[in-house]
Short mmCIF file of C-alpha atoms and ligand atoms in Angstrom, two decimals:
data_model
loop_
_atom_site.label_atom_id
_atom_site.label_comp_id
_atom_site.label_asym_id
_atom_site.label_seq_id
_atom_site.Cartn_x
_atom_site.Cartn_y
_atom_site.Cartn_z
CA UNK A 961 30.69 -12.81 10.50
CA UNK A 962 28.42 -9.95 10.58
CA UNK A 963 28.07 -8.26 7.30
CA UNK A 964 27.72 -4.71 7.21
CA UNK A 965 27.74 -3.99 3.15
CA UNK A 966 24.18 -3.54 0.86
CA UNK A 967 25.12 -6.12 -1.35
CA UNK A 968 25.79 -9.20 1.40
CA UNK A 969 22.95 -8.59 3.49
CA UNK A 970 20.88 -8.60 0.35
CA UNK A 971 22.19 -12.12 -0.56
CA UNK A 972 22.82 -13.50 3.02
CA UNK A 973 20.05 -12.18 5.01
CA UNK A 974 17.81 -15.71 5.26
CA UNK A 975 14.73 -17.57 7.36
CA UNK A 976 16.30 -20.32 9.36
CA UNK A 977 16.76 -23.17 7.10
CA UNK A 978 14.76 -26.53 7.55
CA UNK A 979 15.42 -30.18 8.37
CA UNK A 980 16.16 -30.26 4.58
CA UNK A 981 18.83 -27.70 4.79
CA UNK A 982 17.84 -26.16 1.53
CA UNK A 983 19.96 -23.93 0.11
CA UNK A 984 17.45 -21.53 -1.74
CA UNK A 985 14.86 -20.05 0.61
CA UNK A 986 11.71 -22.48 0.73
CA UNK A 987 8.04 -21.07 -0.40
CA UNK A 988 5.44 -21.55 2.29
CA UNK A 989 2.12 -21.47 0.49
CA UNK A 990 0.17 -22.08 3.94
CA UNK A 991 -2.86 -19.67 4.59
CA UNK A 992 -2.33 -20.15 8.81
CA UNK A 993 0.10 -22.47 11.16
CA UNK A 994 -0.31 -24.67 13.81
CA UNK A 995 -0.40 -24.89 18.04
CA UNK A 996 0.28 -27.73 20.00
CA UNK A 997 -1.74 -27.17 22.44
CA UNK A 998 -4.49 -24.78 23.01
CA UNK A 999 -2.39 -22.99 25.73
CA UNK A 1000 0.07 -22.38 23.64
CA UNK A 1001 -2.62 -20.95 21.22
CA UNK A 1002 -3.83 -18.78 23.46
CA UNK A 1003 -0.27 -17.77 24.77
CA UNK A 1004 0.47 -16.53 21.52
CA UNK A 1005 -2.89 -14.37 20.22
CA UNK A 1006 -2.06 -13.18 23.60
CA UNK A 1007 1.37 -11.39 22.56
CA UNK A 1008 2.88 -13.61 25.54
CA UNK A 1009 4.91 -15.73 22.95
CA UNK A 1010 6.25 -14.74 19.18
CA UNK A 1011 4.74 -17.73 16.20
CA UNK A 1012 3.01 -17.22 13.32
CA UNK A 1013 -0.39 -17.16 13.37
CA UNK A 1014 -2.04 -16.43 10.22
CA UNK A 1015 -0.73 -15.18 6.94
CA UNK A 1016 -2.61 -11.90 6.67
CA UNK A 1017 -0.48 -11.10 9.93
CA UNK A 1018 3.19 -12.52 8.36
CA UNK A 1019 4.49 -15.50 7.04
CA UNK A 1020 8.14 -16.97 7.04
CA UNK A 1021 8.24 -15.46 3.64
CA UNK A 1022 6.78 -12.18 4.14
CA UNK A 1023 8.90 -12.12 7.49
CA UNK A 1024 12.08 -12.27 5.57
CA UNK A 1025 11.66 -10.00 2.59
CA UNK A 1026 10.56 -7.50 5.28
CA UNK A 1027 13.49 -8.03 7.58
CA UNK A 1028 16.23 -7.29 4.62
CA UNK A 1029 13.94 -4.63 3.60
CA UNK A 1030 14.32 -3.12 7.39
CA UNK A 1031 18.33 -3.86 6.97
CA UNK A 1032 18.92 -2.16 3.54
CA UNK A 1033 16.81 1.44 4.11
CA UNK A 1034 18.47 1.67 7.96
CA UNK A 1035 14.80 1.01 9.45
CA UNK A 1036 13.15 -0.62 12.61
CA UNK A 1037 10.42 -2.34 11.00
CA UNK A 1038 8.20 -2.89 8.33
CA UNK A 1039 5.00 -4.62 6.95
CA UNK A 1040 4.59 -5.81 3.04
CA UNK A 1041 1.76 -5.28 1.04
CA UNK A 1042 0.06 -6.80 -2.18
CA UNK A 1043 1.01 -3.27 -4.16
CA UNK A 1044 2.65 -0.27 -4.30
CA UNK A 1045 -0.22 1.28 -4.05
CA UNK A 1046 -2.08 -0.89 -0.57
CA UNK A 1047 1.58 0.25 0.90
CA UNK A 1048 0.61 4.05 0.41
CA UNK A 1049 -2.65 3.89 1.16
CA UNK A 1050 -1.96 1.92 4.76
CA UNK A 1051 0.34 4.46 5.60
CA UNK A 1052 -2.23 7.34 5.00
CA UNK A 1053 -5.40 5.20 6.83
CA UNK A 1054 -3.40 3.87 9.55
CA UNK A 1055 -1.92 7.47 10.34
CA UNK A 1056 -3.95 10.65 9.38
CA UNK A 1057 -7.63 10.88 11.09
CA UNK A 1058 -10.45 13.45 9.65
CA UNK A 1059 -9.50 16.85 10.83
CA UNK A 1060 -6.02 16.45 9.74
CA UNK A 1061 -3.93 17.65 6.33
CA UNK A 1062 -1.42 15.96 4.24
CA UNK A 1063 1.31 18.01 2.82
CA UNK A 1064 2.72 16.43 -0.91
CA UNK A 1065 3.60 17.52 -3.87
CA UNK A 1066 1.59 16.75 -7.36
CA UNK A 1067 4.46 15.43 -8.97
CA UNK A 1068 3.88 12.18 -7.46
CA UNK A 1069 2.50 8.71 -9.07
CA UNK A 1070 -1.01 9.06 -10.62
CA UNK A 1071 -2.51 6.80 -8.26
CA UNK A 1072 -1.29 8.46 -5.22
CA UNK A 1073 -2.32 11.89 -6.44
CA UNK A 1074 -6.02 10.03 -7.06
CA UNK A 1075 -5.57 9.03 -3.25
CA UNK A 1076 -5.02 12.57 -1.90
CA UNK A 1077 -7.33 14.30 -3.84
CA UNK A 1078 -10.39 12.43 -4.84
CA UNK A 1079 -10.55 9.82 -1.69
CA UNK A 1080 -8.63 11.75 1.49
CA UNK A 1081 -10.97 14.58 1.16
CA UNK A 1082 -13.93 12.23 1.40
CA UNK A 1083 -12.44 11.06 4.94
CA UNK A 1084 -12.20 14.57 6.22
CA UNK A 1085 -8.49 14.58 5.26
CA UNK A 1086 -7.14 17.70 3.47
CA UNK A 1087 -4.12 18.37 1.60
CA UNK A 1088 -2.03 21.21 0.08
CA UNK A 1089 0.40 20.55 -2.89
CA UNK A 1090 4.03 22.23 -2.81
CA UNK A 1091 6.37 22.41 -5.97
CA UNK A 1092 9.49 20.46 -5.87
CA UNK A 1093 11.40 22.92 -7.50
CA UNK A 1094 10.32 25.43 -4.69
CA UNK A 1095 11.77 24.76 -1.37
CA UNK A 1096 11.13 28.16 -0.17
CA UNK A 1097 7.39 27.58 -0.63
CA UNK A 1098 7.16 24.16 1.65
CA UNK A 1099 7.05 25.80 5.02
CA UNK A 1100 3.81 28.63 4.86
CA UNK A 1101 1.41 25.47 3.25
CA UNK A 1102 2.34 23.54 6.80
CA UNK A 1103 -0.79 24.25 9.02
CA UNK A 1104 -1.26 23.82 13.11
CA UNK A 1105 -3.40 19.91 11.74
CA UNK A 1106 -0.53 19.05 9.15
CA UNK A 1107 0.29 15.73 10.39
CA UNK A 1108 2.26 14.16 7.47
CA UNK A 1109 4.22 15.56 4.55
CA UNK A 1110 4.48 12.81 1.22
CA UNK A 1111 7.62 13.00 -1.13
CA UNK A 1112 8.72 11.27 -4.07
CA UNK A 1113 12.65 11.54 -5.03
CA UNK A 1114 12.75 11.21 -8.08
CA UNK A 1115 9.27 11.91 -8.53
CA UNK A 1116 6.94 9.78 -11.16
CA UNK A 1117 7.07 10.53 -14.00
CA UNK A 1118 8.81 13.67 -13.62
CA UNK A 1119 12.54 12.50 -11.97
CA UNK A 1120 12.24 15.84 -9.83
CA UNK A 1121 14.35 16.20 -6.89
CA UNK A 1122 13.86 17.31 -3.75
CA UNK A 1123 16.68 18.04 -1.06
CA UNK A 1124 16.27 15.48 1.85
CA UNK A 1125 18.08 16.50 4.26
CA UNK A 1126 16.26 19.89 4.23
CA UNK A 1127 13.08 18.13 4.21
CA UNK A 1128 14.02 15.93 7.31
CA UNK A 1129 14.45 18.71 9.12
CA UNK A 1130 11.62 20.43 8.00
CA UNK A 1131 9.55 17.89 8.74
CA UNK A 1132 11.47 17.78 12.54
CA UNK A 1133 11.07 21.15 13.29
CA UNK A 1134 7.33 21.03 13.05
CA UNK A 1135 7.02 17.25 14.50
CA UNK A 1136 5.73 15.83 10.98
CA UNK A 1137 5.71 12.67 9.78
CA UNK A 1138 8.43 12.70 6.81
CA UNK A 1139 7.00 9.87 4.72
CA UNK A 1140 9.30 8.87 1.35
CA UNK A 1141 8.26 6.59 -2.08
CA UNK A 1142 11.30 5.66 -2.48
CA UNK A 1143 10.49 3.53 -5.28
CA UNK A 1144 12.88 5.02 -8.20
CA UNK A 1145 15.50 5.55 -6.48
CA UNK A 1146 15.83 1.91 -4.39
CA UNK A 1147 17.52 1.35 -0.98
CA UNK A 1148 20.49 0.64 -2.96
CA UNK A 1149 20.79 4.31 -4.15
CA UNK A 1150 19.27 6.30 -1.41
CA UNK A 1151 18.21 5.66 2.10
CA UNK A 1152 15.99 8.56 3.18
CA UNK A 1153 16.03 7.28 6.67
CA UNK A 1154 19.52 8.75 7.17
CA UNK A 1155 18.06 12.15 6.49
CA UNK A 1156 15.36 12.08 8.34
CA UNK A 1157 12.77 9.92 7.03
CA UNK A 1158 10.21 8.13 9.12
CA UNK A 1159 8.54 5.99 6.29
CA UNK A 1160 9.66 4.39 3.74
CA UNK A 1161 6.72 3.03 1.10
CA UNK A 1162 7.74 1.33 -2.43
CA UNK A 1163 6.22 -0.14 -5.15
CA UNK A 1164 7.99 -3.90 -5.06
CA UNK A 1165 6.58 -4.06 -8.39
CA UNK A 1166 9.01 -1.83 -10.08
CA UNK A 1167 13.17 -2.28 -9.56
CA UNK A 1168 12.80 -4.79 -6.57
CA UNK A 1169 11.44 -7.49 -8.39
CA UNK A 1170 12.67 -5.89 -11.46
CA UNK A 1171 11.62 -8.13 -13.71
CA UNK A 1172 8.34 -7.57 -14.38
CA UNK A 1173 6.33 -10.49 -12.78
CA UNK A 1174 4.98 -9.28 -9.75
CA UNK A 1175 2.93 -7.30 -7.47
CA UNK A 1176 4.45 -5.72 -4.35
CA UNK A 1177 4.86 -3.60 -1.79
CA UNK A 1178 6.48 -2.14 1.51
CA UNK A 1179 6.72 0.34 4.37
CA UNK A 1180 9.25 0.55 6.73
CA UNK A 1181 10.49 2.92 9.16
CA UNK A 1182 9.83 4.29 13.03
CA UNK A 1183 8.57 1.25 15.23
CA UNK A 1184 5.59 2.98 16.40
CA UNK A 1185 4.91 4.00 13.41
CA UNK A 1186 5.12 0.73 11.69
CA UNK A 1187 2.73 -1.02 15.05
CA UNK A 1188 0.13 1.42 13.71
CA UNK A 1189 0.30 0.31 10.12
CA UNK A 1190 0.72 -3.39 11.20
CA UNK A 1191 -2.98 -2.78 13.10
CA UNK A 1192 -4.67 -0.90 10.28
CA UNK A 1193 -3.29 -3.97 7.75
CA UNK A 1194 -3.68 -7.02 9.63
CA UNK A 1195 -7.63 -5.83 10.03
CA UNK A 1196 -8.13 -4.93 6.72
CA UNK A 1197 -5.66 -7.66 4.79
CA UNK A 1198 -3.83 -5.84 1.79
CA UNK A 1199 -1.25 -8.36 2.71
CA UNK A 1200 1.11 -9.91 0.34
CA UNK A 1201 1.36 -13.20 -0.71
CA UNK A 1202 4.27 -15.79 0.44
CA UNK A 1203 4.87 -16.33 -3.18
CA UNK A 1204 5.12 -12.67 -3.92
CA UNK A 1205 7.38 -12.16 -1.07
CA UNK A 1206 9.37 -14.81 -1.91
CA UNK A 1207 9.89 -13.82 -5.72
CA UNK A 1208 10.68 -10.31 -4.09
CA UNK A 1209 13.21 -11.44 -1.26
CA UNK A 1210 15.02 -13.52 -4.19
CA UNK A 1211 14.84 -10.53 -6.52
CA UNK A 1212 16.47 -8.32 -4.25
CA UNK A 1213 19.97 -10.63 -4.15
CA UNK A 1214 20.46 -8.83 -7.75
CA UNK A 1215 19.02 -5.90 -6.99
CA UNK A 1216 22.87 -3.88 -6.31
CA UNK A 1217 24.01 -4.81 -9.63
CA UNK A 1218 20.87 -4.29 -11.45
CA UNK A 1219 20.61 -0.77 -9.82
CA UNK A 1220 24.30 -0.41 -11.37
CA UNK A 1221 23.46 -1.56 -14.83
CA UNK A 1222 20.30 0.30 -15.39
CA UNK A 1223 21.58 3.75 -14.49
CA UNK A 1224 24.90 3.43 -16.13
CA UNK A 1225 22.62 2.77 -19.25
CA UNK A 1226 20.32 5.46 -18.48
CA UNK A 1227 23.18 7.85 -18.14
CA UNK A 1228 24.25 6.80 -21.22
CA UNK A 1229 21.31 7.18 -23.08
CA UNK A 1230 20.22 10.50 -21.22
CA UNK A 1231 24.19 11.85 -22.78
CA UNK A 1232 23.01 10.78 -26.05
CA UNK A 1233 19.14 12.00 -26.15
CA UNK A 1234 20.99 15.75 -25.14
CA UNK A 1235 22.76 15.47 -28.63
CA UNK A 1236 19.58 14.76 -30.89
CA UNK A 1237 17.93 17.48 -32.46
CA UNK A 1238 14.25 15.87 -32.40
CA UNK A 1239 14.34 15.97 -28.56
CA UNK A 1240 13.92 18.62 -26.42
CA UNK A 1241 14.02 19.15 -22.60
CA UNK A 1242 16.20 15.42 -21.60
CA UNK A 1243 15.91 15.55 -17.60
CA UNK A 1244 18.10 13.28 -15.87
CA UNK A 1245 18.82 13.17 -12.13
CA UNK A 1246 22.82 12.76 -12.92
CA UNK A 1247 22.59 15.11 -16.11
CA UNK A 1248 24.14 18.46 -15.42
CA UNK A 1249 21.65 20.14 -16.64
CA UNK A 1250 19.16 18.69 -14.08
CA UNK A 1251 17.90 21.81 -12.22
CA UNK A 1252 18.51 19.60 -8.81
CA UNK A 1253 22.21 17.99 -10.01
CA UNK A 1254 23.64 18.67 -7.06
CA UNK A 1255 20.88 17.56 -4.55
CA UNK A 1256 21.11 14.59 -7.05
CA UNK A 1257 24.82 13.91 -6.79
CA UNK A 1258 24.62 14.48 -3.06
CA UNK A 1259 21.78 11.81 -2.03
CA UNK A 1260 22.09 9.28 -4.61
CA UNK A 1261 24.29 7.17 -5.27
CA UNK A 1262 23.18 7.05 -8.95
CA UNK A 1263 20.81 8.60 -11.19
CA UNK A 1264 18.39 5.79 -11.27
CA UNK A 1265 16.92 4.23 -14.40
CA UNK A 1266 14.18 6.68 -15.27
CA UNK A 1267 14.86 9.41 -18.24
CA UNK A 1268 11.74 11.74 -19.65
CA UNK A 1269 12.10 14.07 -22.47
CA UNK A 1270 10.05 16.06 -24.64
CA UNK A 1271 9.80 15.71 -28.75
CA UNK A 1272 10.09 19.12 -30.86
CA UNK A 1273 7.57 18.21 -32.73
CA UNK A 1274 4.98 17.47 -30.19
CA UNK A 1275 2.54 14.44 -29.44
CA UNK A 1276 0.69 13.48 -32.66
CA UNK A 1277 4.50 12.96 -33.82
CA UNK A 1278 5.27 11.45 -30.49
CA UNK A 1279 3.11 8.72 -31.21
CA UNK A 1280 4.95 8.28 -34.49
CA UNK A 1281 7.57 7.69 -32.28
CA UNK A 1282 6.32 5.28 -29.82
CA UNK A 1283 4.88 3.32 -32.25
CA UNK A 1284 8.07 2.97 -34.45
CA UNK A 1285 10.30 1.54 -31.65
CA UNK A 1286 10.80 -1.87 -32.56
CA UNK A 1287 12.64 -3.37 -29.16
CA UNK A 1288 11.52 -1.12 -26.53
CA UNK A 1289 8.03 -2.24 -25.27
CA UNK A 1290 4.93 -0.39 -25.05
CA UNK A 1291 4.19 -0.80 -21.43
CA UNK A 1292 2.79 0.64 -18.21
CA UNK A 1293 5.32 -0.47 -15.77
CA UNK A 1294 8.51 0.91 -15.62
CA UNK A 1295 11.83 -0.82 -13.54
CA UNK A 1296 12.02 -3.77 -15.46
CA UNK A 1297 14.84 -5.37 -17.62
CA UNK A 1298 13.23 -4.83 -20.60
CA UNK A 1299 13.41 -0.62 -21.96
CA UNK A 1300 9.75 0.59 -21.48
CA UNK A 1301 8.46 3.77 -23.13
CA UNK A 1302 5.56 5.71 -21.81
CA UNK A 1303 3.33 8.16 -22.61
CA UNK A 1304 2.71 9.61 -19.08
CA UNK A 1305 -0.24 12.20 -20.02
CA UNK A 1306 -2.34 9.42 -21.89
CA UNK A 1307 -1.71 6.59 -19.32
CA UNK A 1308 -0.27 6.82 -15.77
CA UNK A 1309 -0.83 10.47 -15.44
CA UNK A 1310 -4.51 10.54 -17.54
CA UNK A 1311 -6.69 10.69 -14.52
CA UNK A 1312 -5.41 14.29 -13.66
CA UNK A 1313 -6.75 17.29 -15.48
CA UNK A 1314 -4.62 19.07 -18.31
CA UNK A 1315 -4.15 22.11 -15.71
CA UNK A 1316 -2.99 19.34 -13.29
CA UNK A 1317 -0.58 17.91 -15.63
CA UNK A 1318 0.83 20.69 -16.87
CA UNK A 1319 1.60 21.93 -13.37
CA UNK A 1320 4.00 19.01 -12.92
CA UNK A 1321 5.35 19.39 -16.09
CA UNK A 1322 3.65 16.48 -18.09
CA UNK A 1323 2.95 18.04 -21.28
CA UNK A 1324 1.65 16.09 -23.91
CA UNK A 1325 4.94 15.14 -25.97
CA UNK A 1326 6.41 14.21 -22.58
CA UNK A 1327 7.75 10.98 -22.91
CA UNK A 1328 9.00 9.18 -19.69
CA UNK A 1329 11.98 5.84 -20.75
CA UNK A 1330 12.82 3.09 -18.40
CA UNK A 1331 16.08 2.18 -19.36
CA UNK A 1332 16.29 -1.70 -19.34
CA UNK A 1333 19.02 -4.00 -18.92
CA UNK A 1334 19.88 -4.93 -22.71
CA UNK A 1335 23.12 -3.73 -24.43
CA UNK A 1336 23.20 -0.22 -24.63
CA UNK A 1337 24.27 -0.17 -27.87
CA UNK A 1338 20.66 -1.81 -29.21
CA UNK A 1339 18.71 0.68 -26.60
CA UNK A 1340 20.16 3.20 -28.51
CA UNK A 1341 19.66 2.40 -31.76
CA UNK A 1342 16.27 1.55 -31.31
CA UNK A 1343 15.45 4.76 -30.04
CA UNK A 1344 17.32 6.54 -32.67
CA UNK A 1345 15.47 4.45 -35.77
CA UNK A 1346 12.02 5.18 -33.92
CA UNK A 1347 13.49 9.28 -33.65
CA UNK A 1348 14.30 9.88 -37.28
CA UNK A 1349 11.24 8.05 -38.66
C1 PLP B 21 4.06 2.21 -9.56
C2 PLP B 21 4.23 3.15 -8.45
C3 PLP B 21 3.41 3.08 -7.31
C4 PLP B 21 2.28 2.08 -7.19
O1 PLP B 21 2.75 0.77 -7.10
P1 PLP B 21 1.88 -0.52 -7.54
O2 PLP B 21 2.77 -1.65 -7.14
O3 PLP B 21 1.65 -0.42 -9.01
O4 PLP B 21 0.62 -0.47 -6.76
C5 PLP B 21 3.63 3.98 -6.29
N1 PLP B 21 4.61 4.91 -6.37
C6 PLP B 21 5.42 5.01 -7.45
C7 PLP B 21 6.47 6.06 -7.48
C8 PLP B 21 5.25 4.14 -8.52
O5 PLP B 21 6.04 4.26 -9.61
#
C-alpha cells in the first residue's frame, strides 16, 4: 500500500519499529549513538555512510516528525527546531548575509517583527514592509539585494490574507526566496509549496501539538535550501528535543480532525459574533465579509481557528470583557483545545509602537479568539455572558 491521503500518512508514516515491535512510536531520550568500530565512525562524520550521530544533528524522533512534516506540506526536506521562533530565525541566519533586504509584511507575529526590525538591521540586513491588503504595492519595495520575501497567511493576530499563487510567482519572477509561516493555517488546510513556496516555517507549538504542552518548531522546503539551514542549526543547536518531537509526531495523527473541529467552531462563532451589537469589525478568513474571501476560499481548505474582532465600546470595556469570561482562558498561546482570548496590543503585539500597531490594524479593543475544541454551544455562551456584562 502506498497512501497518498493527509490523514493516513499522518497516522501511518513511522521509524522502523524495534526488536519489541512496539506499536506506538518509542521515545529515544539519548543525547548521541554509537559506532562499532572507529572506521565506521569515521565513515560516517565523513558523509560516506547515513547513522545518527548526535542529537543536535537528528534523532530517530526528530527524523520522523520531520519526514511526515516533508510528506504533508509537498516538501523535500526539513529540520525541527526547539520553537517557532529558532525555526524563523534559522531560516533568516542561515540564508540572508549583510548587504541583503528582507521583504515582509508587519502583520506578522510580534516576535518575528522584533527579528526584522530591531536584530536584522544590526547584521547589516534591511527590510521593507508591504501591506497585505495591497498587492499592487509588493513589487516597487523589491530591490536589486532583496533576497527573501516573509509571509504569514493568515497573518498573527490579524487573519489577513494574502493571494499565494500571485506571490509565488512574484517571488519567481525576481528569483526570491518565497518563505511561508504557515502556522494558522496547518499543512492540513494549505500547502504553500504548491504555489510556489520554498519554505515552510511553523510554530509546532500552536495547532500541531495542539494541545498546549509543548515547544516546537519546523522548516521545510527546497533541498538546498534546507542543507543551508541544516549547517547554520547543527552549529548553533536550536534543535528540538526527542521528547518534543515525539509529543509532536503523535500530535499530528489528530491533527486532520482537529483542524476540522476547530474551524467549523470558529465559523460558527465568527456567524454569531456578526449578529451582536457590542462587537464590531468580526474578521474571519471564511466570513464573507473578509476583504480576502475569495483568496480565502481558494487556498484553504478552511478558515482556520483564529477569529479577531473589535468591541464598540473600546478597551477599558474590553477588559470588562476578558475578565468576565468564565470558560475561555486568559492565555498567550493560541491553537489549543481549550478557547483562548487575547488581547493582542497589550501582549503578543506590545513590543511594537502604537503607530506600528495601528498600521496592522491592532487597535486597542482588538481582541484576537482561538476557538477551542469544546461544544460550541458553551463557547458561545461564554462569550455572550462575558459580552453583555
Ligand atoms: C507563535 C508563533 C510563532 C512563534 O512560535 P514559538 O513556538 O512561540 O516560538 C511564529 N509565528 C506565528 C504565526 C506564531 O503564531
Amino acid at each position: 500500500m502506498n497512501p497518498k491521503h493527509f490523514e493516513t500518512l499522518a497516522i501511518r508514516t513511522q521509524d522502523k519499529r524495534t526488536g519489541n515491535r512496539e506499536h506506538s512510536v518509542p521515545l529515544y531520550l539519548t543525547s548521541s549513538f554509537t559506532f562499532d568500530t572507529a572506521e565506521q565512525m569515521r565513515a560516517v562524520f565523513a558523509d560516506e555512510e547515513q547513522a545518527y550521530i548526535y542529537s543536535r544533528f537528528s534523532n530517530p524522533n526528530t527524523n520522523e516528525f520531520v519526514e511526515k512534516m516533508c510528506l504533508l506540506e509537498g516538501a523535500e526536506a526539513g529540520y525541527a527546531t526547539a520553537s517557532g521562533m529558532a525555526a524563523v530565525f534559522a531560516s533568516f541566519m542561515a540564508l540572508l548575509k549583510s548587504g541583503d533586504h528582507i521583504l515582509s509584511s508587519a502583520s506578522i507575529f510580534g516576535s518575528t517583527h522584533t527579528v526584522i526590525t530591531k536584530f536584522l538591521p544590526k547584521w547589516g540586513i534591511t527590510y521593507s514592509y508591504a501591506d497585505m491588503n495591497k498587492p499592487e504595492t509588493w513589487e516597487k519595495l523589491i530591490q536589486k539585494n532583496t533576497k527573501m520575501i516573509f509571509v504569514e497567511t493568515p497573518s498573527n493576530p490579524g487573519v489577513d490574507i494574502i493571494d499565494l499563487n500571485w506571490l509565488g510567482k512574484l517571488a519567481n519572477k525576481h528569483k526570491l526566496i518565497l518563505n511561508v509561516d504557515n502556522c494558522f493555517a496547518t499543512p492540513y488546510l494549505q500547502q504553500p509549496i504548491k504555489y510556489g513556496a520554498h519554505l515552510i516555517t511553523h510554530s509546532a507549538t500552536k495547532y500541531i501539538d495542539g494541545q498546549g504542552r509543548v515547544l516546537g518548531g519546523i522548516v521545510v522546503g527546497k533541498k538546498e535550501l534546507i542543507n543551508e539551514i541544516y549547517t547554520f542549526c547543527r552549529s548553533t543547536g536550536p534543535s528540538l528535543s526527542p521528547f518534543n518531537a515525539w509529543m509532536l509526531s503523535k500530535s499530528l495523527e489528530t491533527l486532520a480532525v482537529r483542524m476540522d473541529r476547530h474551524s467549523e467552531n470558529a465559523m460558527k462563532l465568527a456567524q454569531y459574533l456578526e449578529t451582536n451589537k457590542s462587537v464590531i469589525n468580526v474578521k474571519y478568513p471564511f466570513l464573507k465579509s473578509h476583504p480576502q474571501y475569495k483568496i480565502a476560499k481558494k487556498q484553504m481548505k478552511q478558515g482556520g481557528g483564529i477569529i479577531t474582532f473589535e468591541l464598540k465600546k473600546g478597551f477599558e470595556k474590553g477588559k470588562l470583557f476578558l475578565n468576565a469570561l468564565k470558560m475561555a482562558s486568559l492565555t498567550a498561546n493560541l491553537g489549543d483545545t481549550r478557547t483562548i482570548a487575547t488581547h493582542p496590543a497589550s501582549t503578543t503585539h506590545s513590543k511594537l509602537s502604537e503607530q506600528e500597531r495601528l498600521s496592522v490594524g491592532i487597535t486597542p479593543s482588538l481582541i484576537r479568539i482561538s476557538v477551542g475544541l469544546e461544544n460550541i454551544e458553551d463557547i458561545i455562551s461564554d462569550i455572550e455572558q462575558a459580552l453583555k456584562s
